[in-house]
Amino acid sequence: MDSNNVTGNWQVSVRRQNDCLVANGYMLVGDSAWMPKPLDAGGIGPAIVAATILGKNAVNAIEANDVSETGLWQYNIDFINDYGYKTAGLEIFRRLLQTLTNDQINYGMKHFLSKLDVEAISKGEHPDFGTVGKLGMMIRGALNKKLADGLRFTAQQNKTLTEHYYNFPKKPDGFDMWQKTLHHILDESYAKIEV
Ligand SMILES: Cc1cc2nc3c(=O)[nH]c(=O)nc-3n(C[C@H](O)[C@H](O)[C@H](O)COP(=O)(O)OP(=O)(O)OC[C@H]3O[C@@H](n4cnc5c(N)ncnc54)[C@H](O)[C@@H]3O)c2cc1C
């Protein structure tokens, strides 16, 4: 047993942030809101970004004498516009990566990943995988064709999800419908990827 290696570690979430970050007199931030990035579990950046946005919105709500869910709602929108728009798409991409063999990852890195995709990933954005479409019939092997389909699918779902997040409701009363559509897109994506 590796008894010296069992301390100083803990789980980090690798999913999108909570669908709603506020309630009456209550705001979520950082790990408590599942903010670490789904691809690499980096949670310090989003926690700091969100904390500054939260602080500004908390001050606005207190000055307006309204710390209800409605009074705090703008925090949801400001966080999504700054950072949260990309996390659901990255969650789908992470799920796809977990289905791949080492051989598929090696093939994908060699043939499918363009310089632009690498730049996007290093900036924390979802890659477009533009090269995959152009290769067409040149892709060798059934598993690699399946991988190409998967990459195209996640890039497409990322566009749909980003657009949906940018349409986050301006007020709480639009939230139920927005969340229903979000979960419909996610369920459809998870079913297609099948971890
Ligand atoms: C092993 C490990 C490695 C990581 N490596 C990286 C990395 O390399 N890069 C990166 O970006 N992220 C990394 N992360 C993730 C990152 O550490 C977290 O996402 C980040 O620290 C979250 O900040 P936070 O303020 O939301 O939560 P925390 O840093 O967890 O702060 C919450 C604080 O609240 C306190 N607290 C809890 N309950 C109460 C209570 N009831 N009353 C008062 N205080 C309370 C806790 O003691 C804690 O100090 C790593 C995480 C782990 C576990």
Short mmCIF file of C-alpha atoms and ligand atoms in Angstrom, two decimals:
data_model
loop_
_atom_site.label_atom_id
_atom_site.label_comp_id
_atom_site.label_asym_id
_atom_site.label_seq_id
_atom_site.Cartn_x
_atom_site.Cartn_y
_atom_site.Cartn_z
CA MET A 1 0.00 0.00 0.00
CA ASP A 2 1.27 3.50 -0.89
CA SER A 3 0.54 5.01 2.55
CA ASN A 4 2.65 8.13 1.92
CA ASN A 5 0.58 9.09 -1.09
CA VAL A 6 -2.90 9.20 0.40
CA THR A 7 -2.90 12.71 1.85
CA GLY A 8 -3.02 16.14 0.23
CA ASN A 9 -5.38 15.04 -2.54
CA TRP A 10 -9.09 15.42 -3.14
CA GLN A 11 -11.59 15.26 -5.98
CA VAL A 12 -12.14 18.22 -8.35
CA SER A 13 -15.32 18.49 -10.40
CA VAL A 14 -15.03 18.21 -14.19
CA ARG A 15 -18.44 19.40 -15.37
CA ARG A 16 -20.15 22.69 -16.18
CA GLN A 17 -21.01 25.17 -13.41
CA ASN A 18 -24.33 24.92 -11.62
CA ASP A 19 -27.14 25.87 -14.00
CA CYS A 20 -28.18 28.73 -11.70
CA LEU A 21 -25.71 30.49 -9.36
CA VAL A 22 -28.11 32.49 -7.18
CA ALA A 23 -31.08 32.17 -4.82
CA ASN A 24 -32.67 34.66 -2.40
CA GLY A 25 -29.75 36.20 -0.45
CA TYR A 26 -27.38 33.50 -1.76
CA MET A 27 -24.61 33.32 -4.39
CA LEU A 28 -22.44 30.34 -5.42
CA VAL A 29 -18.81 30.62 -6.54
CA GLY A 30 -15.73 28.46 -7.18
CA ASP A 31 -15.74 24.76 -6.39
CA SER A 32 -19.07 25.02 -4.57
CA ALA A 33 -20.59 25.95 -7.95
CA TRP A 34 -18.62 23.24 -9.88
CA MET A 35 -16.57 25.88 -11.70
CA PRO A 36 -13.28 24.04 -12.42
CA LYS A 37 -12.77 23.56 -16.17
CA PRO A 38 -14.12 20.18 -17.37
CA LEU A 39 -11.04 19.43 -19.49
CA ASP A 40 -8.25 19.84 -16.94
CA ALA A 41 -9.96 20.57 -13.58
CA GLY A 42 -8.22 23.96 -13.35
CA GLY A 43 -10.38 25.72 -10.77
CA ILE A 44 -8.28 28.62 -9.52
CA GLY A 45 -8.82 30.82 -12.62
CA PRO A 46 -12.62 30.49 -12.80
CA ALA A 47 -12.94 30.90 -9.02
CA ILE A 48 -11.03 34.21 -9.15
CA VAL A 49 -12.84 35.45 -12.28
CA ALA A 50 -16.23 34.54 -10.80
CA ALA A 51 -15.39 36.03 -7.39
CA THR A 52 -14.70 39.45 -8.92
CA ILE A 53 -17.94 39.27 -10.94
CA LEU A 54 -19.83 38.11 -7.85
CA GLY A 55 -18.40 40.98 -5.77
CA LYS A 56 -19.53 43.60 -8.29
CA ASN A 57 -23.03 42.11 -8.50
CA ALA A 58 -23.32 41.76 -4.71
CA VAL A 59 -22.48 45.46 -4.30
CA ASN A 60 -25.02 46.43 -6.99
CA ALA A 61 -27.73 44.33 -5.33
CA ILE A 62 -27.02 45.72 -1.84
CA GLU A 63 -27.00 49.31 -3.16
CA ALA A 64 -30.33 48.65 -4.92
CA ASN A 65 -31.65 47.18 -1.65
CA ASP A 66 -32.67 43.96 -3.44
CA VAL A 67 -30.73 40.80 -2.65
CA SER A 68 -33.55 38.52 -3.82
CA GLU A 69 -32.98 35.96 -6.59
CA THR A 70 -34.11 38.61 -9.09
CA GLY A 71 -31.79 41.25 -7.59
CA LEU A 72 -28.79 38.90 -7.84
CA TRP A 73 -29.71 37.39 -11.23
CA GLN A 74 -27.29 39.48 -13.32
CA TYR A 75 -24.39 37.51 -11.77
CA ASN A 76 -25.53 34.43 -13.75
CA ILE A 77 -25.41 36.39 -16.99
CA ASP A 78 -22.11 38.18 -16.31
CA PHE A 79 -20.35 34.93 -15.39
CA ILE A 80 -21.68 33.12 -18.46
CA ASN A 81 -20.64 35.96 -20.78
CA ASP A 82 -17.14 35.99 -19.32
CA TYR A 83 -16.41 32.29 -18.76
CA GLY A 84 -19.44 30.03 -18.29
CA TYR A 85 -20.52 29.97 -21.97
CA LYS A 86 -17.89 27.31 -22.80
CA THR A 87 -18.08 24.81 -19.95
CA ALA A 88 -20.99 22.62 -21.14
CA GLY A 89 -19.31 22.15 -24.54
CA LEU A 90 -16.02 21.25 -22.84
CA GLU A 91 -17.89 18.76 -20.65
CA ILE A 92 -19.11 16.95 -23.78
CA PHE A 93 -15.58 17.01 -25.23
CA ARG A 94 -14.17 15.57 -21.97
CA ARG A 95 -16.75 12.77 -22.11
CA LEU A 96 -15.69 11.96 -25.68
CA LEU A 97 -11.99 11.90 -24.72
CA GLN A 98 -12.78 9.36 -22.00
CA THR A 99 -14.15 6.91 -24.58
CA LEU A 100 -10.91 6.91 -26.65
CA THR A 101 -8.10 4.37 -26.68
CA ASN A 102 -4.46 5.50 -26.55
CA ASP A 103 -4.14 4.56 -30.25
CA GLN A 104 -7.07 6.79 -31.16
CA ILE A 105 -5.63 9.69 -29.13
CA ASN A 106 -2.24 9.27 -30.85
CA TYR A 107 -3.88 9.14 -34.31
CA GLY A 108 -6.06 12.15 -33.50
CA MET A 109 -3.12 14.22 -32.21
CA LYS A 110 -1.13 13.43 -35.36
CA HIS A 111 -3.80 13.85 -38.03
CA PHE A 112 -6.76 15.84 -36.70
CA LEU A 113 -5.33 18.53 -34.45
CA SER A 114 -4.43 21.75 -36.28
CA LYS A 115 -2.34 24.61 -34.91
CA LEU A 116 -5.56 26.58 -34.39
CA ASP A 117 -7.05 23.72 -32.37
CA VAL A 118 -3.97 23.58 -30.13
CA GLU A 119 -4.18 27.35 -29.61
CA ALA A 120 -7.89 27.07 -28.75
CA ILE A 121 -7.26 24.30 -26.20
CA SER A 122 -4.39 26.20 -24.58
CA LYS A 123 -6.69 29.24 -24.25
CA GLY A 124 -9.32 27.04 -22.62
CA GLU A 125 -11.67 27.18 -25.64
CA HIS A 126 -13.29 24.27 -27.46
CA PRO A 127 -11.35 23.41 -30.68
CA ASP A 128 -13.17 23.55 -34.06
CA PHE A 129 -11.46 20.47 -35.56
CA GLY A 130 -11.71 22.10 -39.00
CA THR A 131 -9.10 19.66 -40.37
CA VAL A 132 -11.33 16.64 -39.73
CA GLY A 133 -13.90 17.68 -42.36
CA LYS A 134 -11.23 18.33 -44.98
CA LEU A 135 -9.58 14.90 -44.63
CA GLY A 136 -12.78 13.05 -45.62
CA MET A 137 -12.01 9.71 -47.30
CA MET A 138 -8.32 9.83 -46.33
CA ILE A 139 -9.01 8.76 -42.73
CA ARG A 140 -7.74 5.19 -42.19
CA GLY A 141 -9.50 2.62 -40.01
CA ALA A 142 -13.06 2.29 -38.70
CA LEU A 143 -12.12 3.43 -35.18
CA ASN A 144 -10.43 6.57 -36.50
CA LYS A 145 -13.48 7.36 -38.66
CA LYS A 146 -15.60 6.98 -35.51
CA LEU A 147 -13.20 9.35 -33.74
CA ALA A 148 -13.51 11.89 -36.58
CA ASP A 149 -17.32 11.69 -36.33
CA GLY A 150 -17.06 12.19 -32.55
CA LEU A 151 -14.83 15.27 -32.88
CA ARG A 152 -17.14 16.79 -35.50
CA PHE A 153 -20.10 16.07 -33.21
CA THR A 154 -18.56 17.70 -30.12
CA ALA A 155 -17.53 20.78 -32.12
CA GLN A 156 -21.12 21.09 -33.41
CA GLN A 157 -22.66 20.56 -29.95
CA ASN A 158 -20.26 23.14 -28.52
CA LYS A 159 -21.58 25.74 -30.99
CA THR A 160 -25.19 24.89 -30.07
CA LEU A 161 -24.46 25.01 -26.34
CA THR A 162 -22.48 28.26 -26.52
CA GLU A 163 -25.38 29.90 -28.37
CA HIS A 164 -27.82 28.54 -25.78
CA TYR A 165 -25.74 29.90 -22.89
CA TYR A 166 -25.56 33.32 -24.55
CA ASN A 167 -29.38 33.21 -24.51
CA PHE A 168 -29.52 32.70 -20.75
CA PRO A 169 -32.79 34.30 -19.52
CA LYS A 170 -32.58 37.94 -18.43
CA LYS A 171 -34.96 37.24 -15.50
CA PRO A 172 -35.65 34.16 -13.30
CA ASP A 173 -39.03 33.39 -14.92
CA GLY A 174 -37.41 32.19 -18.16
CA PHE A 175 -35.07 29.80 -16.35
CA ASP A 176 -37.16 26.60 -16.26
CA MET A 177 -37.64 26.58 -20.02
CA TRP A 178 -33.96 27.43 -20.64
CA GLN A 179 -32.79 24.64 -18.33
CA LYS A 180 -35.17 22.13 -19.94
CA THR A 181 -33.67 22.87 -23.36
CA LEU A 182 -30.14 22.70 -21.92
CA HIS A 183 -30.74 19.23 -20.47
CA HIS A 184 -32.34 18.06 -23.68
CA ILE A 185 -29.17 19.02 -25.62
CA LEU A 186 -26.93 17.45 -22.95
CA ASP A 187 -28.92 14.18 -22.70
CA GLU A 188 -28.85 13.84 -26.49
CA SER A 189 -25.09 14.43 -26.49
CA TYR A 190 -24.35 12.01 -23.64
CA ALA A 191 -26.43 9.30 -25.34
CA LYS A 192 -24.49 9.71 -28.58
CA ILE A 193 -21.09 9.62 -26.85
CA GLU A 194 -21.86 6.79 -24.39
CA VAL A 195 -19.02 6.85 -21.84
C1 LIG B 1 -5.16 18.04 -5.42
C2 LIG B 1 -5.68 19.24 -6.18
C3 LIG B 1 -4.90 19.83 -7.15
C4 LIG B 1 -5.37 20.94 -7.85
N1 LIG B 1 -4.57 21.52 -8.80
C5 LIG B 1 -5.00 22.62 -9.43
C6 LIG B 1 -4.15 23.30 -10.37
O1 LIG B 1 -3.02 22.90 -10.64
N2 LIG B 1 -4.64 24.40 -11.01
C7 LIG B 1 -5.90 24.87 -10.74
O2 LIG B 1 -6.29 25.88 -11.35
N3 LIG B 1 -6.71 24.26 -9.86
C8 LIG B 1 -6.29 23.15 -9.19
N4 LIG B 1 -7.11 22.53 -8.29
C9 LIG B 1 -8.47 23.07 -8.07
C10 LIG B 1 -8.41 24.32 -7.19
O3 LIG B 1 -7.63 24.05 -6.05
C11 LIG B 1 -9.83 24.70 -6.77
O4 LIG B 1 -10.67 24.73 -7.91
C12 LIG B 1 -9.85 26.06 -6.09
O5 LIG B 1 -8.99 26.06 -4.96
C13 LIG B 1 -11.27 26.39 -5.65
O6 LIG B 1 -11.28 27.56 -4.88
P1 LIG B 1 -12.51 27.86 -3.95
O7 LIG B 1 -12.21 29.17 -3.30
O8 LIG B 1 -13.78 27.72 -4.71
O9 LIG B 1 -12.57 26.69 -2.89
P2 LIG B 1 -11.47 26.27 -1.75
O10 LIG B 1 -10.07 26.67 -2.18
O11 LIG B 1 -11.77 24.87 -1.45
O12 LIG B 1 -11.87 27.22 -0.55
C14 LIG B 1 -13.00 26.96 0.26
C15 LIG B 1 -12.63 27.36 1.68
O13 LIG B 1 -13.81 27.35 2.47
C16 LIG B 1 -13.49 26.78 3.72
N5 LIG B 1 -14.74 26.27 4.30
C17 LIG B 1 -15.43 25.16 4.00
N6 LIG B 1 -16.54 25.07 4.75
C18 LIG B 1 -16.54 26.15 5.55
C19 LIG B 1 -17.44 26.62 6.55
N7 LIG B 1 -18.56 25.96 6.87
N8 LIG B 1 -17.17 27.79 7.16
C20 LIG B 1 -16.05 28.49 6.84
N9 LIG B 1 -15.16 28.09 5.90
C21 LIG B 1 -15.41 26.94 5.27
C22 LIG B 1 -12.48 25.67 3.40
O14 LIG B 1 -11.72 25.33 4.53
C23 LIG B 1 -11.64 26.37 2.32
O15 LIG B 1 -10.57 27.12 2.87
C24 LIG B 1 -6.65 21.43 -7.57
C25 LIG B 1 -7.44 20.83 -6.58
C26 LIG B 1 -6.96 19.75 -5.90
C27 LIG B 1 -7.82 19.13 -4.83
#
